[in-house]
Amino acid sequence: MPAQDRVPAACVHYAEGKGEAARAALHAFLDALPGQAGFLGAELLLSVAQPELTLVASRWAGEVPPLPVPEGVRAWVFQVQASR
């Protein structure tokens, strides 16, 4: 595939927090993501197996821009290596 036809590497950003305050903060964080360059989509995730945990998973075209995560929230960036 010629270089100009390659799709830039995609990244996934995960932000997680515990408790009701983190859940509210991550909901606001989710609402602010669409205005960022390269944003492709995101979800706010909850699990009955871990009811105190809230996760925002967002997808990005290329590198993830600097994202100010709420206080007490942990975050990671992963580069997509394969997808189906």
Backbone as JSON Lines, residues from 0, in Angstrom:
{"i":0,"aa":"M","n":[0.85,-1.16,0.0],"ca":[0.0,0.0,0.0],"c":[0.9,1.23,0.0]}
{"i":1,"aa":"P","n":[0.69,2.18,-0.91],"ca":[1.52,3.39,-0.93],"c":[1.35,4.19,0.36]}
{"i":2,"aa":"A","n":[2.41,4.9,0.76],"ca":[2.4,5.63,2.03],"c":[1.23,6.59,2.14]}
{"i":3,"aa":"Q","n":[0.85,7.26,1.04],"ca":[-0.23,8.23,1.11],"c":[-1.59,7.56,1.32]}
{"i":4,"aa":"D","n":[-1.71,6.25,1.09],"ca":[-2.97,5.53,1.28],"c":[-3.1,4.91,2.67]}
{"i":5,"aa":"R","n":[-2.06,4.97,3.46],"ca":[-2.11,4.36,4.79],"c":[-2.96,5.21,5.73]}
{"i":6,"aa":"V","n":[-3.74,4.52,6.54],"ca":[-4.52,5.19,7.58],"c":[-3.6,5.43,8.77]}
{"i":7,"aa":"P","n":[-3.61,6.64,9.37],"ca":[-2.74,6.86,10.52],"c":[-3.09,5.9,11.66]}
{"i":8,"aa":"A","n":[-2.1,5.57,12.45],"ca":[-2.32,4.67,13.58],"c":[-3.38,5.25,14.5]}
{"i":9,"aa":"A","n":[-4.29,4.41,14.94],"ca":[-5.33,4.84,15.87],"c":[-4.87,4.55,17.3]}
{"i":10,"aa":"C","n":[-5.4,5.33,18.22],"ca":[-5.1,5.13,19.64],"c":[-6.4,5.04,20.42]}
{"i":11,"aa":"V","n":[-6.32,4.38,21.57],"ca":[-7.43,4.29,22.5],"c":[-6.96,4.89,23.81]}
{"i":12,"aa":"H","n":[-7.78,5.75,24.39],"ca":[-7.48,6.37,25.69],"c":[-8.5,5.83,26.69]}
{"i":13,"aa":"Y","n":[-8.0,5.33,27.81],"ca":[-8.87,4.85,28.88],"c":[-8.67,5.74,30.1]}
{"i":14,"aa":"A","n":[-9.77,6.15,30.7],"ca":[-9.73,6.9,31.96],"c":[-10.65,6.18,32.92]}
{"i":15,"aa":"E","n":[-10.17,5.9,34.13],"ca":[-10.99,5.16,35.1],"c":[-10.96,5.84,36.45]}
{"i":16,"aa":"G","n":[-12.11,5.77,37.11],"ca":[-12.22,6.31,38.45],"c":[-13.19,5.49,39.27]}
{"i":17,"aa":"K","n":[-13.14,5.67,40.59],"ca":[-14.02,4.91,41.49],"c":[-14.86,5.87,42.3]}
{"i":18,"aa":"G","n":[-16.13,5.5,42.48],"ca":[-17.03,6.27,43.31],"c":[-17.93,7.2,42.51]}
{"i":19,"aa":"E","n":[-18.91,7.75,43.21],"ca":[-19.91,8.62,42.57],"c":[-19.3,9.91,42.04]}
{"i":20,"aa":"A","n":[-18.36,10.51,42.78],"ca":[-17.73,11.75,42.32],"c":[-16.97,11.52,41.02]}
{"i":21,"aa":"A","n":[-16.26,10.42,40.95],"ca":[-15.52,10.1,39.72],"c":[-16.48,9.84,38.57]}
{"i":22,"aa":"R","n":[-17.61,9.19,38.84],"ca":[-18.59,8.92,37.8],"c":[-19.11,10.23,37.21]}
{"i":23,"aa":"A","n":[-19.44,11.18,38.05],"ca":[-19.92,12.49,37.57],"c":[-18.82,13.22,36.81]}
{"i":24,"aa":"A","n":[-17.6,13.19,37.33],"ca":[-16.48,13.87,36.67],"c":[-16.17,13.23,35.31]}
{"i":25,"aa":"L","n":[-16.25,11.91,35.23],"ca":[-15.98,11.24,33.96],"c":[-17.1,11.47,32.96]}
{"i":26,"aa":"H","n":[-18.3,11.66,33.42],"ca":[-19.4,12.0,32.5],"c":[-19.13,13.37,31.88]}
{"i":27,"aa":"A","n":[-18.71,14.34,32.68],"ca":[-18.35,15.67,32.16],"c":[-17.14,15.57,31.23]}
{"i":28,"aa":"F","n":[-16.17,14.74,31.58],"ca":[-14.99,14.51,30.75],"c":[-15.42,13.98,29.38]}
{"i":29,"aa":"L","n":[-16.31,13.0,29.38],"ca":[-16.83,12.42,28.13],"c":[-17.48,13.5,27.26]}
{"i":30,"aa":"D","n":[-18.28,14.38,27.87],"ca":[-18.96,15.43,27.13],"c":[-18.0,16.4,26.47]}
{"i":31,"aa":"A","n":[-16.79,16.57,27.02],"ca":[-15.81,17.51,26.48],"c":[-14.95,16.92,25.35]}
{"i":32,"aa":"L","n":[-14.95,15.62,25.18],"ca":[-14.06,14.99,24.2],"c":[-14.36,15.32,22.74]}
{"i":33,"aa":"P","n":[-15.61,15.41,22.31],"ca":[-15.86,15.64,20.88],"c":[-15.23,16.9,20.3]}
{"i":34,"aa":"G","n":[-14.88,17.88,21.1],"ca":[-14.25,19.09,20.6],"c":[-12.76,18.96,20.34]}
{"i":35,"aa":"Q","n":[-12.18,17.82,20.68],"ca":[-10.74,17.62,20.52],"c":[-10.4,17.11,19.12]}
{"i":36,"aa":"A","n":[-9.27,17.57,18.59],"ca":[-8.8,17.13,17.26],"c":[-8.52,15.64,17.27]}
{"i":37,"aa":"G","n":[-8.98,14.94,16.25],"ca":[-8.72,13.51,16.09],"c":[-9.71,12.61,16.79]}
{"i":38,"aa":"F","n":[-10.69,13.18,17.47],"ca":[-11.67,12.38,18.21],"c":[-12.52,11.56,17.24]}
{"i":39,"aa":"L","n":[-12.66,10.25,17.54],"ca":[-13.46,9.35,16.71],"c":[-14.72,8.87,17.41]}
{"i":40,"aa":"G","n":[-14.72,8.83,18.74],"ca":[-15.88,8.36,19.49],"c":[-15.46,7.9,20.87]}
{"i":41,"aa":"A","n":[-16.46,7.78,21.77],"ca":[-16.16,7.37,23.14],"c":[-17.41,6.84,23.82]}
{"i":42,"aa":"E","n":[-17.19,6.07,24.88],"ca":[-18.28,5.51,25.68],"c":[-17.95,5.66,27.16]}
{"i":43,"aa":"L","n":[-18.99,5.85,27.96],"ca":[-18.9,5.79,29.41],"c":[-19.34,4.39,29.8]}
{"i":44,"aa":"L","n":[-18.48,3.65,30.48],"ca":[-18.74,2.24,30.77],"c":[-18.9,1.98,32.26]}
{"i":45,"aa":"L","n":[-19.88,1.16,32.6],"ca":[-20.13,0.7,33.96],"c":[-20.25,-0.81,33.93]}
{"i":46,"aa":"S","n":[-19.92,-1.47,35.04],"ca":[-20.0,-2.92,35.13],"c":[-20.69,-3.33,36.42]}
{"i":47,"aa":"V","n":[-21.66,-4.24,36.32],"ca":[-22.3,-4.75,37.53],"c":[-21.31,-5.55,38.38]}
{"i":48,"aa":"A","n":[-20.27,-6.09,37.74],"ca":[-19.26,-6.85,38.48],"c":[-18.36,-5.92,39.31]}
{"i":49,"aa":"Q","n":[-18.24,-4.65,38.91],"ca":[-17.44,-3.67,39.65],"c":[-18.24,-2.37,39.72]}
{"i":50,"aa":"P","n":[-19.27,-2.32,40.57],"ca":[-20.21,-1.2,40.56],"c":[-19.62,0.16,40.91]}
{"i":51,"aa":"E","n":[-18.49,0.21,41.59],"ca":[-17.89,1.5,41.94],"c":[-17.0,2.06,40.83]}
{"i":52,"aa":"L","n":[-16.67,1.22,39.85],"ca":[-15.73,1.61,38.8],"c":[-16.46,2.22,37.61]}
{"i":53,"aa":"T","n":[-15.96,3.36,37.12],"ca":[-16.45,3.99,35.9],"c":[-15.28,4.15,34.95]}
{"i":54,"aa":"L","n":[-15.51,3.89,33.68],"ca":[-14.45,3.94,32.67],"c":[-14.94,4.72,31.47]}
{"i":55,"aa":"V","n":[-14.09,5.59,30.93],"ca":[-14.35,6.22,29.64],"c":[-13.32,5.66,28.68]}
{"i":56,"aa":"A","n":[-13.81,5.04,27.6],"ca":[-12.95,4.52,26.54],"c":[-13.17,5.41,25.32]}
{"i":57,"aa":"S","n":[-12.12,6.03,24.82],"ca":[-12.24,6.91,23.66],"c":[-11.26,6.47,22.58]}
{"i":58,"aa":"R","n":[-11.67,6.68,21.33],"ca":[-10.85,6.31,20.17],"c":[-10.41,7.57,19.43]}
{"i":59,"aa":"W","n":[-9.17,7.52,18.95],"ca":[-8.55,8.7,18.35],"c":[-7.84,8.35,17.05]}
{"i":60,"aa":"A","n":[-7.91,9.24,16.09],"ca":[-7.14,9.09,14.85],"c":[-5.76,9.66,15.14]}
{"i":61,"aa":"G","n":[-4.76,8.83,15.08],"ca":[-3.4,9.29,15.39],"c":[-3.2,9.41,16.88]}
{"i":62,"aa":"E","n":[-2.31,10.33,17.27],"ca":[-1.97,10.49,18.69],"c":[-3.11,11.12,19.46]}
{"i":63,"aa":"V","n":[-3.22,10.76,20.72],"ca":[-4.2,11.36,21.61],"c":[-3.68,12.73,22.04]}
{"i":64,"aa":"P","n":[-4.49,13.78,21.92],"ca":[-4.03,15.09,22.39],"c":[-3.93,15.08,23.92]}
{"i":65,"aa":"P","n":[-3.24,16.04,24.49],"ca":[-3.2,16.12,25.96],"c":[-4.63,16.29,26.5]}
{"i":66,"aa":"L","n":[-5.04,15.39,27.36],"ca":[-6.39,15.42,27.92],"c":[-6.31,15.65,29.43]}
{"i":67,"aa":"P","n":[-6.94,16.69,29.92],"ca":[-6.93,16.93,31.37],"c":[-7.94,16.02,32.06]}
{"i":68,"aa":"V","n":[-7.46,14.91,32.6],"ca":[-8.37,13.98,33.28],"c":[-8.72,14.53,34.66]}
{"i":69,"aa":"P","n":[-9.92,14.24,35.15],"ca":[-10.33,14.73,36.47],"c":[-9.4,14.23,37.57]}
{"i":70,"aa":"E","n":[-9.33,14.98,38.65],"ca":[-8.51,14.6,39.8],"c":[-8.97,13.24,40.34]}
{"i":71,"aa":"G","n":[-7.99,12.4,40.66],"ca":[-8.28,11.08,41.19],"c":[-8.59,10.03,40.14]}
{"i":72,"aa":"V","n":[-8.54,10.42,38.87],"ca":[-8.8,9.5,37.76],"c":[-7.47,9.06,37.16]}
{"i":73,"aa":"R","n":[-7.34,7.78,36.89],"ca":[-6.14,7.25,36.24],"c":[-6.42,7.11,34.76]}
{"i":74,"aa":"A","n":[-5.39,7.28,33.92],"ca":[-5.59,7.21,32.47],"c":[-4.38,6.57,31.79]}
{"i":75,"aa":"W","n":[-4.67,5.91,30.66],"ca":[-3.65,5.26,29.84],"c":[-3.98,5.47,28.37]}
{"i":76,"aa":"V","n":[-2.95,5.47,27.55],"ca":[-3.11,5.52,26.09],"c":[-2.53,4.24,25.52]}
{"i":77,"aa":"F","n":[-3.29,3.61,24.65],"ca":[-2.85,2.4,23.95],"c":[-2.88,2.66,22.46]}
{"i":78,"aa":"Q","n":[-1.88,2.17,21.75],"ca":[-1.88,2.22,20.29],"c":[-2.54,0.95,19.78]}
{"i":79,"aa":"V","n":[-3.47,1.1,18.85],"ca":[-4.17,-0.04,18.29],"c":[-3.18,-0.81,17.4]}
{"i":80,"aa":"Q","n":[-3.01,-2.08,17.69],"ca":[-2.11,-2.93,16.93],"c":[-2.83,-3.78,15.91]}
{"i":81,"aa":"A","n":[-4.08,-4.1,16.18],"ca":[-4.89,-4.9,15.25],"c":[-6.35,-4.65,15.57]}
{"i":82,"aa":"S","n":[-7.18,-4.75,14.55],"ca":[-8.63,-4.64,14.76],"c":[-9.34,-5.46,13.7]}
{"i":83,"aa":"R","n":[-10.55,-5.79,13.95],"ca":[-11.36,-6.56,13.01],"c":[-12.65,-5.83,12.75]}
